[in-house]
């Protein structure tokens, strides 16, 4: 029962942060644009990632939270790669705030993914 | 033995496991040097590699995954889609279970009012041990066949005698087992054709009553709808229900073909708030009925209970069971004679019965099949001299007119079918009745699945099916040279015992 509660909290936290992140990208906040210019993905990549983040957030709040967590973890993997290879840990003088948020989403979504692994299609269901 | 194109699973899995790591490295490098977009692939392969590591080193419950990793996962995926592939592509038209495509197609055609004749010979395996109806040298004219009329309760001399006008009735399926649209389509179809329908043991039959067809109220071992909290009969509730115009008969379920010797089972997935209220049960857990009525512990108490229901309900009242031990049944019949309380009808359910959710071993391995149990019941009733005091119903895969005639020849007066009517409603035999995921909206309570089942359209099919079965009944009866089904006897069917014996002789030699 306790696990269930933690799972729901993790889903909520990850979803909220993902919505904020995708919102920043959709409205074209200057920091977002700067990041995607550094990655040479502006503007298409910014919108693609924003859509995936929003989708993951919606799924995390629905009965398909398992699928949503996989998407969220995937996007965060991509973000980690970006920070390690191109961006660095401190972006736009934010003192590492962005990387911190990233890690929070990563941990939350990862927890949801593990605790809901049975609900993930193909991977979880068929081996029961 | 070594063959030229042997599959070396170990080698393939090793290549796969190394391959995805190489792909990960490759996509990572292109992502770094060419375009960041390639990191979409990097992420995908990274997750695949992690998953593969988990399968190979992080879990112990699947030996195949542990030994071979990713490639072994294909086995589970392919296995999970196997039933669909077999049904659509690889199974022949006569070998599917429980109903082959040929058997189902006949019901579909009858339900749609289409021509169900076929050409160029039967598709069945005639060398196999199959029963056949024996026709007469002197068939009667079809118009000479007497209208079907079986009076239930007449022998007891009660006022509320019920006349059954069709050789087929809709067998027990509760609201709960079926969704509301399915129940209403069946009830409307039954009303239109003038046939009777059993409510199943689902408590107050709210949706069955909606369409105004003739109903047989079934009282299961848990007595849903007519019980006190301790599981005993609430006489006032039963009397109240029996007083309704639509309720014509009462059936006391002692056991059921799908799970003889075990109580009914409604999986928690299928229990909505409404069902919980109609049945008087809690939400969120499987509802398991007791294996027997609290009141019925031996022959004496069982017969007393039957008598009590006859008194309280004032309607034709019968019992339903799947035959187990015939000596116990004989004892029960003797007790009926002693107390001078004979049920107005007996429903013999074959062990092949199957609309209920049931543990596999009960479904497969317990109880006598219909064509074994029915003649035994008929014989015992005759030997004890009470056969003419009651009517015999038969249930168990009686979906085609041929099988129904065989049941009539073995002693039945009226046939019951449940799955035949599900097929008429559009069942595609997806075998998910216990999971609330029925793809055609019959055995589910999910609104998005139920919306596909149009009550009016399917009611027409149900009525068509009943009429078509009645039509074929008359034709087949005329072919046997009989004008009423009570003239049929065991001589009217061919039971290929010799074939079976020859086969066992051959096996012995």
XYZ file of C-alpha atoms in Angstrom:
637
model
C 0.000 0.000 0.000
C 2.883 2.294 0.912
C 4.517 1.515 -2.428
C 1.337 2.486 -4.241
C 1.309 5.847 -2.486
C 4.938 6.567 -3.330
C 4.273 5.539 -6.931
C 1.376 7.971 -7.233
C 3.438 10.793 -5.704
C 6.337 10.045 -8.077
C 3.919 10.057 -11.045
C 2.575 13.448 -9.976
C 5.992 15.051 -9.441
C 7.369 13.754 -12.741
C 4.252 14.848 -14.621
C 4.308 18.388 -13.181
C 7.995 18.900 -14.002
C 7.490 17.475 -17.492
C 4.576 19.829 -18.139
C 6.719 22.804 -17.041
C 9.606 21.657 -19.247
C 7.414 21.117 -22.303
C 5.657 24.457 -21.714
C 8.995 26.283 -21.741
C 9.795 24.637 -25.064
C 6.407 25.299 -26.622
C 6.376 29.011 -25.794
C 9.957 29.315 -27.018
C 11.624 30.532 -23.828
C 15.040 32.017 -24.674
C 16.875 29.442 -22.531
C 15.161 26.587 -24.366
C 16.006 28.112 -27.729
C 19.615 28.569 -26.631
C 19.859 24.911 -25.615
C 18.413 23.582 -28.836
C 20.583 25.930 -30.900
C 23.602 24.446 -29.127
C 22.318 21.002 -30.118
C 21.633 22.185 -33.687
C 18.011 20.999 -33.352
C 16.221 24.370 -33.317
C 13.271 24.619 -33.788
C 12.054 21.148 -34.912
C 13.845 19.190 -32.227
C 12.475 21.527 -29.558
C 8.884 20.858 -30.639
C 9.437 17.108 -30.976
C 10.854 16.860 -27.474
C 8.097 19.118 -26.115
C 5.418 16.886 -27.621
C 7.052 13.749 -26.207
C 7.351 15.364 -22.769
C 3.731 16.466 -22.778
C 2.617 12.979 -23.936
C 4.645 11.358 -21.186
C 3.121 13.709 -18.595
C -0.430 12.935 -19.743
C 0.237 9.194 -19.760
C 1.798 9.376 -16.301
C -1.477 10.779 -14.987
C -3.626 8.197 -16.787
C -4.074 4.449 -16.397
C -1.154 4.007 -18.830
C 1.372 5.388 -16.331
C 3.722 2.472 -17.069
C 4.043 3.519 -20.707
C 4.373 7.168 -19.702
C 7.247 6.359 -17.355
C 9.147 4.607 -20.167
C 8.747 7.676 -22.387
C 9.833 10.001 -19.572
C 12.888 7.922 -18.756
C 13.760 7.863 -22.475
C 13.572 11.667 -22.790
C 15.669 12.052 -19.641
C 18.298 9.680 -21.033
C 18.464 11.976 -24.070
C 18.806 15.023 -21.803
C 21.608 13.371 -19.864
C 23.440 12.682 -23.114
C 22.982 16.314 -24.152
C 24.319 17.675 -20.883
C 27.270 15.304 -20.829
C 28.323 15.771 -24.439
C 27.335 19.313 -25.488
C 25.794 21.480 -22.818
C 27.716 20.940 -19.609
C 26.190 20.786 -16.139
C 25.546 24.511 -15.714
C 23.384 25.979 -18.471
C 22.662 29.712 -18.877
C 24.158 30.378 -15.430
C 21.360 28.493 -13.658
C 23.672 26.935 -11.096
C 22.728 23.401 -12.220
C 18.978 23.892 -11.641
C 18.073 22.308 -14.985
C 20.235 19.255 -14.343
C 18.718 18.979 -10.865
C 15.172 18.973 -12.288
C 16.254 16.443 -14.853
C 17.537 14.120 -12.146
C 14.321 14.467 -10.120
C 12.203 13.515 -13.149
C 14.626 10.701 -13.934
C 14.401 9.208 -10.452
C 10.612 9.616 -10.199
C 9.897 8.187 -13.653
C 12.415 5.408 -13.042
C 10.649 4.484 -9.800
C 7.264 4.418 -11.568
C 8.743 2.315 -14.376
C 10.082 -0.278 -11.962
C 6.997 -0.446 -9.768
C 4.647 -0.609 -12.763
C 6.813 -2.870 -14.908
C 4.024 -5.451 -15.201
C 1.775 -2.937 -16.949
C 4.261 -2.195 -19.730
C 3.068 -3.874 -22.932
C 5.224 -6.554 -24.602
C 7.835 -6.413 -21.878
C 5.808 -6.849 -18.728
C 2.539 -8.534 -19.602
C 3.635 -11.508 -21.627
C 5.842 -13.057 -18.990
C 3.377 -13.178 -16.161
C 20.929 -34.934 -35.022
C 22.698 -32.313 -37.019
C 20.814 -30.710 -39.855
C 21.949 -28.312 -42.503
C 19.894 -25.364 -41.318
C 19.912 -26.002 -37.612
C 19.188 -22.953 -35.467
C 21.851 -22.428 -32.881
C 19.979 -20.356 -30.364
C 23.008 -19.818 -28.197
C 24.998 -18.355 -31.059
C 22.146 -16.173 -32.273
C 21.485 -14.861 -28.798
C 25.155 -14.073 -28.242
C 25.231 -12.186 -31.536
C 22.055 -10.328 -30.597
C 23.303 -9.397 -27.159
C 26.587 -8.084 -28.536
C 24.797 -6.548 -31.526
C 22.591 -4.217 -29.520
C 25.617 -2.958 -27.573
C 27.429 -2.238 -30.854
C 24.341 -0.489 -32.178
C 24.268 1.613 -29.028
C 27.886 2.640 -29.505
C 27.324 3.326 -33.206
C 24.265 5.504 -32.702
C 26.004 7.324 -29.847
C 28.920 8.198 -32.084
C 26.768 9.338 -34.996
C 24.753 11.360 -32.504
C 27.912 13.051 -31.312
C 29.634 13.601 -34.636
C 26.814 13.872 -37.194
C 23.550 15.069 -35.710
C 22.039 15.080 -32.254
C 18.886 13.536 -33.768
C 20.676 10.178 -33.855
C 20.486 10.180 -30.084
C 16.834 9.121 -30.390
C 18.302 5.797 -31.473
C 20.927 5.980 -28.745
C 18.206 6.277 -26.120
C 16.262 3.381 -27.629
C 19.277 1.091 -27.692
C 20.359 2.220 -24.251
C 17.014 1.140 -22.792
C 17.137 -2.092 -24.745
C 20.617 -2.863 -23.398
C 19.524 -2.096 -19.827
C 16.433 -4.266 -20.224
C 18.556 -7.032 -21.638
C 20.960 -6.791 -18.715
C 18.005 -7.046 -16.356
C 16.678 -10.119 -18.153
C 20.023 -11.842 -18.184
C 21.341 -10.962 -14.750
C 18.647 -9.221 -12.742
C 15.817 -11.751 -12.683
C 15.543 -15.416 -11.864
C 11.966 -16.348 -12.696
C 12.450 -16.991 -16.432
C 15.252 -19.372 -17.334
C 14.958 -18.676 -21.066
C 15.361 -14.906 -20.609
C 18.172 -15.460 -18.180
C 20.096 -17.674 -20.612
C 19.417 -15.944 -23.913
C 18.140 -12.441 -23.177
C 16.349 -10.373 -25.802
C 16.000 -13.089 -28.430
C 14.092 -15.279 -25.947
C 11.543 -12.522 -25.476
C 10.297 -13.239 -28.992
C 9.139 -16.616 -27.744
C 6.811 -14.960 -25.238
C 5.550 -12.449 -27.764
C 4.901 -15.054 -30.448
C 3.341 -17.412 -27.921
C 0.956 -14.698 -26.775
C -0.395 -14.144 -30.279
C -0.532 -17.891 -31.040
C -4.266 -18.388 -30.391
C -5.201 -15.615 -32.825
C -2.864 -16.958 -35.505
C -4.175 -20.476 -35.119
C -7.780 -19.329 -35.220
C -7.389 -17.135 -38.286
C -4.692 -18.862 -40.311
C -3.727 -22.336 -39.324
C -6.642 -24.211 -37.765
C -8.850 -26.076 -40.203
C -12.555 -25.305 -40.326
C -13.458 -28.352 -38.281
C -10.839 -28.513 -35.579
C -11.254 -25.447 -33.402
C -12.511 -25.873 -29.853
C -14.975 -25.530 -28.250
C -16.835 -24.732 -31.471
C -15.322 -25.205 -34.882
C -15.712 -22.617 -37.611
C -18.203 -24.881 -39.372
C -20.370 -25.109 -36.269
C -20.158 -21.383 -35.623
C -20.864 -20.492 -39.222
C -24.132 -22.410 -39.054
C -25.279 -20.347 -36.075
C -24.120 -17.087 -37.671
C -26.028 -17.882 -40.852
C -29.173 -18.854 -38.996
C -28.968 -15.699 -36.876
C -28.586 -13.497 -39.923
C -31.439 -15.257 -41.656
C -29.106 -16.436 -44.409
C -29.074 -19.670 -46.342
C -27.150 -22.213 -44.254
C -27.081 -24.982 -46.850
C -23.708 -26.292 -48.028
C -22.423 -28.193 -51.033
C -20.046 -30.924 -52.199
C -20.224 -33.039 -49.088
C -19.880 -32.749 -45.356
C -16.701 -31.349 -43.888
C -16.926 -33.635 -40.886
C -14.747 -36.675 -40.418
C -17.116 -39.561 -41.023
C -14.675 -42.289 -39.995
C -14.495 -40.704 -36.607
C -16.789 -41.673 -33.756
C -19.672 -39.320 -34.464
C -23.304 -39.779 -33.591
C -25.863 -39.529 -36.372
C -29.622 -39.229 -36.476
C -31.338 -42.205 -38.122
C -33.998 -41.183 -40.605
C -37.003 -43.261 -41.541
C -37.859 -45.021 -44.789
C -41.175 -43.271 -44.439
C -40.763 -39.623 -43.556
C -43.929 -37.761 -42.681
C -45.046 -34.566 -44.289
C -43.581 -31.539 -42.557
C -47.023 -30.070 -42.038
C -48.071 -33.215 -40.217
C -45.595 -32.493 -37.433
C -47.466 -31.393 -34.326
C -46.817 -27.904 -33.032
C -44.217 -27.980 -30.289
C -45.898 -27.821 -26.899
C -44.405 -29.006 -23.641
C -46.470 -28.290 -20.540
C -44.443 -27.873 -17.371
C -46.225 -28.375 -14.064
C -49.224 -30.145 -15.539
C -48.537 -33.426 -13.736
C -48.731 -31.654 -10.377
C -52.020 -30.064 -11.334
C -51.050 -26.513 -10.505
C -52.713 -23.475 -12.025
C -49.587 -21.827 -13.308
C -48.705 -24.492 -15.892
C -46.210 -23.111 -18.391
C -46.356 -24.139 -22.041
C -43.038 -24.169 -23.858
C -43.609 -23.475 -27.534
C -40.100 -23.772 -28.955
C -37.706 -26.712 -28.804
C -34.917 -24.364 -27.710
C -34.652 -22.051 -24.726
C -31.967 -19.567 -23.726
C -29.943 -21.116 -20.961
C -28.840 -19.524 -17.714
C -26.659 -16.455 -18.131
C -26.817 -13.771 -15.484
C -26.417 -10.035 -15.718
C -22.884 -9.986 -14.418
C -21.675 -12.797 -16.615
C -23.130 -10.825 -19.539
C -23.314 -7.086 -19.985
C -26.631 -5.254 -19.988
C -26.843 -4.840 -23.757
C -26.297 -8.551 -24.322
C -28.941 -9.475 -21.744
C -31.451 -7.076 -23.235
C -30.774 -8.212 -26.811
C -31.335 -11.833 -25.780
C -34.466 -10.957 -23.829
C -35.898 -8.880 -26.684
C -35.153 -11.640 -29.183
C -36.764 -14.229 -26.922
C -39.818 -12.026 -26.514
C -40.108 -11.601 -30.269
C -39.833 -15.319 -30.973
C -41.963 -16.291 -27.978
C -39.262 -18.398 -26.380
C -38.324 -18.660 -22.718
C -35.116 -17.395 -21.208
C -33.300 -18.323 -18.031
C -32.106 -15.467 -15.811
C -28.993 -17.156 -14.443
C -28.079 -16.828 -10.797
C -27.409 -13.104 -10.891
C -29.868 -11.855 -8.321
C -32.768 -9.577 -9.184
C -33.049 -9.905 -12.999
C -33.402 -6.199 -13.702
C -32.315 -6.251 -17.348
C -33.942 -9.604 -18.148
C -37.259 -8.139 -16.978
C -36.936 -5.004 -19.121
C -38.019 -6.619 -22.379
C -40.990 -8.572 -21.033
C -40.071 -12.055 -22.242
C -40.982 -15.261 -20.397
C -38.371 -15.948 -17.744
C -37.161 -18.895 -15.777
C -35.733 -17.527 -12.540
C -32.627 -19.398 -11.554
C -31.713 -19.665 -7.909
C -28.064 -20.521 -7.515
C -26.396 -21.884 -4.417
C -25.773 -18.353 -3.130
C -29.451 -17.402 -3.777
C -28.539 -13.936 -5.015
C -31.554 -11.673 -4.849
C -33.596 -13.988 -2.606
C -31.278 -14.541 0.347
C -30.885 -13.603 3.952
C -27.432 -12.438 4.904
C -26.463 -15.869 6.205
C -27.208 -17.415 2.787
C -30.572 -18.933 3.695
C -33.678 -18.466 1.571
C -35.662 -15.271 2.065
C -39.154 -16.579 1.283
C -40.793 -13.186 1.036
C -38.330 -11.977 -1.605
C -38.817 -15.139 -3.636
C -42.591 -14.894 -3.405
C -42.438 -11.261 -4.459
C -40.312 -12.119 -7.486
C -42.416 -15.150 -8.416
C -45.523 -12.984 -8.394
C -44.217 -11.005 -11.370
C -45.955 -11.824 -14.639
C -42.758 -12.423 -16.574
C -41.425 -15.100 -14.202
C -42.891 -18.372 -15.384
C -40.754 -21.012 -13.716
C -38.127 -21.361 -11.008
C -34.971 -23.389 -11.465
C -32.939 -24.444 -8.429
C -29.353 -24.828 -9.501
C -27.722 -27.717 -7.665
C -24.676 -27.861 -9.905
C -23.481 -26.675 -13.296
C -21.696 -28.342 -16.179
C -18.838 -25.866 -16.316
C -17.900 -26.540 -12.687
C -19.830 -29.449 -11.209
C -19.403 -29.673 -7.449
C -18.314 -26.085 -7.142
C -20.217 -22.860 -6.651
C -20.592 -20.126 -9.234
C -17.728 -17.702 -9.743
C -17.862 -14.071 -10.788
C -14.386 -12.566 -11.211
C -13.842 -9.212 -9.454
C -13.003 -7.541 -12.767
C -16.650 -7.921 -13.734
C -18.281 -6.656 -10.539
C -19.675 -3.160 -10.910
C -21.444 -1.212 -8.196
C -24.779 -2.120 -9.761
C -24.018 -5.844 -9.856
C -22.843 -5.732 -6.252
C -26.156 -4.142 -5.313
C -28.357 -6.523 -7.338
C -26.597 -9.500 -5.816
C -25.953 -8.110 -2.365
C -22.194 -8.740 -2.435
C -19.107 -6.587 -1.725
C -17.112 -4.783 -4.436
C -13.508 -5.587 -5.241
C -13.253 -9.299 -4.614
C -14.233 -12.428 -6.546
C -17.716 -13.658 -5.668
C -17.602 -17.377 -5.038
C -20.909 -19.105 -4.370
C -21.000 -22.058 -2.002
C -20.785 -25.524 -3.552
C -24.285 -26.444 -2.385
C -27.423 -24.857 -0.971
C -27.114 -24.492 2.797
C -30.483 -26.200 3.105
C -29.506 -29.213 0.980
C -27.167 -31.609 2.708
C -28.686 -34.962 1.774
C -31.495 -36.419 -0.338
C -34.148 -35.797 2.302
C -33.335 -32.140 2.892
C -32.921 -31.505 -0.841
C -36.366 -32.838 -1.677
C -37.848 -30.897 1.235
C -36.223 -27.773 -0.140
C -37.674 -28.412 -3.610
C -41.103 -28.834 -2.047
C -40.675 -25.605 -0.115
C -39.800 -23.624 -3.248
C -42.796 -25.136 -5.051
C -45.021 -23.936 -2.215
C -43.491 -20.472 -1.837
C -43.202 -19.664 -5.528
C -46.419 -21.285 -6.700
C -44.767 -21.783 -10.088
C -43.450 -24.803 -11.974
C -40.207 -25.500 -10.148
C -37.317 -27.680 -11.196
C -33.728 -28.507 -10.470
C -30.620 -28.238 -12.575
C -27.537 -30.352 -12.202
C -24.671 -31.979 -14.015
C -24.802 -35.687 -13.264
C -22.010 -37.092 -11.144
C -22.867 -40.302 -9.312
C -25.978 -41.992 -10.671
C -26.535 -43.967 -7.436
C -26.939 -40.682 -5.583
C -29.425 -39.494 -8.188
C -31.420 -42.714 -7.827
C -31.486 -42.196 -4.069
C -32.739 -38.637 -4.649
C -35.529 -39.889 -6.927
C -36.522 -42.530 -4.370
C -36.708 -39.792 -1.735
C -38.896 -37.737 -4.101
C -41.290 -40.660 -4.313
C -41.244 -41.148 -0.543
C -42.090 -37.508 0.110
C -44.351 -37.376 -2.953
C -42.511 -34.223 -4.054
C -41.328 -34.363 -7.637
C -39.812 -31.303 -9.321
C -41.761 -30.134 -12.356
C -38.676 -30.293 -14.493
C -35.100 -31.453 -14.339
C -32.343 -29.769 -16.307
C -29.450 -32.065 -17.114
C -26.357 -30.015 -17.835
C -23.526 -31.737 -19.648
C -20.007 -31.366 -18.324
C -19.142 -29.721 -21.654
C -21.218 -26.714 -20.562
C -19.158 -23.637 -20.530
C -20.447 -20.101 -20.233
C -19.395 -19.874 -16.606
C -15.957 -18.888 -15.395
C -14.498 -21.993 -13.801
C -11.212 -23.463 -12.621
C -9.692 -25.365 -15.521
C -9.683 -28.746 -13.831
C -13.390 -28.456 -13.075
C -14.176 -27.401 -16.626
C -12.114 -30.180 -18.158
C -12.240 -33.134 -15.821
C -15.375 -33.209 -13.653
C -18.898 -34.437 -14.396
C -20.580 -36.558 -17.036
C -20.944 -35.252 -20.582
C -24.540 -34.625 -21.670
C -24.947 -37.618 -23.944
C -23.810 -39.886 -21.119
C -25.652 -38.169 -18.265
C -28.951 -37.469 -20.038
C -29.856 -41.082 -20.946
C -28.817 -42.192 -17.441
C -31.130 -39.651 -15.825
C -33.922 -40.575 -18.231
C -33.437 -44.275 -17.499
C -33.408 -43.861 -13.715
C -36.532 -41.697 -13.854
C -38.287 -44.357 -15.959
C -37.184 -47.197 -13.717
C -38.459 -45.337 -10.685
C -41.713 -44.552 -12.463
C -41.624 -40.777 -12.227
C -40.600 -39.891 -15.765
C -44.129 -38.859 -16.720
C -44.404 -36.542 -13.711
C -41.730 -34.190 -14.948
C -40.199 -32.621 -18.018
C -36.550 -33.094 -18.926
C -34.434 -30.179 -20.201
C -30.987 -30.765 -21.649
C -28.032 -28.390 -21.934
C -24.494 -28.770 -23.215
C -23.271 -27.578 -26.615
C -26.723 -28.024 -28.152
C -26.180 -25.271 -30.683
C -27.122 -27.116 -33.859
C -30.436 -28.738 -34.759
C -28.688 -32.082 -35.267
C -27.314 -32.191 -31.755
C -30.628 -31.055 -30.355
C -32.405 -33.945 -32.081
C -29.840 -36.311 -30.624
C -30.630 -34.932 -27.175
C -34.351 -35.412 -27.817
C -33.665 -39.000 -28.858
C -31.773 -39.586 -25.629
C -34.664 -38.450 -23.466
C -34.788 -34.664 -23.447
C -38.076 -32.818 -23.932
C -36.637 -29.338 -24.467
C -33.140 -28.136 -25.307
C -31.283 -25.328 -23.614
C -28.425 -23.413 -25.172
C -26.309 -20.559 -23.864
C -23.296 -20.377 -26.124
C -25.428 -20.879 -29.237
C -27.139 -17.608 -28.374
C -23.852 -15.888 -27.652
C -22.765 -16.838 -31.163
C -26.060 -15.477 -32.466
C -25.210 -12.219 -30.682
C -21.946 -12.102 -32.605
C -19.512 -13.966 -30.327
C -16.222 -14.638 -32.111
C -14.965 -17.177 -29.563
C -12.191 -14.961 -28.251
C -12.290 -16.972 -24.993
C -12.128 -13.911 -22.734
C -15.510 -14.218 -20.988
C -13.877 -14.147 -17.536
C -11.758 -11.037 -18.092
C -14.253 -8.263 -18.797
C -12.508 -7.640 -22.131
C -14.949 -9.338 -24.537
C -14.113 -7.713 -27.891
C -17.703 -7.903 -29.159
C -19.238 -6.421 -25.996
C -21.155 -9.464 -24.792
C -19.446 -10.603 -21.586
C -18.159 -7.220 -20.509
C -19.323 -4.182 -18.563
C -16.967 -1.721 -20.183
C -19.045 0.908 -21.910
C -16.605 1.368 -24.800
C -16.859 -2.341 -25.666
C -20.582 -2.635 -25.005
C -21.454 0.228 -27.312
C -20.687 -2.020 -30.300
C -23.551 -4.341 -29.408
C -26.723 -2.896 -30.869
C -29.664 -4.300 -28.919
C -32.234 -4.058 -31.695
C -29.996 -5.501 -34.411
C -28.907 -8.435 -32.262
C -32.423 -9.071 -30.953
C -33.459 -9.743 -34.546
C -30.631 -12.264 -34.866
C -31.605 -14.021 -31.656
C -35.188 -14.322 -32.873
C -33.986 -15.519 -36.290
C -31.843 -18.181 -34.668
C -34.748 -19.470 -32.559
C -37.049 -19.580 -35.586
C -34.445 -21.286 -37.765
C -33.798 -23.945 -35.138
C -37.526 -24.544 -34.830
C -37.791 -24.850 -38.590
C -34.947 -27.372 -38.768
C -36.424 -29.249 -35.829
C -39.620 -29.791 -37.781
C -37.768 -30.905 -40.902
C -35.548 -33.330 -39.036
C -38.456 -34.700 -37.037
C -40.395 -35.288 -40.251
C -37.382 -37.111 -41.691
C -37.424 -39.522 -38.761
C -41.072 -40.279 -39.481
C -42.241 -38.820 -36.162
C -44.870 -36.152 -35.582
C -43.729 -35.190 -32.092
C -40.344 -35.340 -30.427
C -41.681 -37.573 -27.660
C -41.778 -40.355 -30.264
C -38.019 -40.212 -30.618
C -35.987 -42.798 -28.774
C -32.473 -44.176 -28.710
C -33.223 -46.208 -31.858
C -33.339 -42.914 -33.715
C -29.652 -42.310 -33.325
C -26.621 -44.156 -34.491
C -23.946 -44.370 -31.833
C -20.732 -45.620 -33.433
C -19.810 -48.024 -30.659
C -18.472 -50.558 -33.143
C -16.032 -48.063 -34.557
C -14.810 -47.270 -31.105
C -14.519 -50.956 -30.206
C -12.695 -51.809 -33.391
C -10.270 -49.042 -32.715
C -9.563 -50.295 -29.208
C -9.166 -53.837 -30.572
C -6.598 -52.599 -33.009
C -4.803 -50.736 -30.292
C -4.757 -53.876 -28.176
C -3.300 -56.097 -30.896
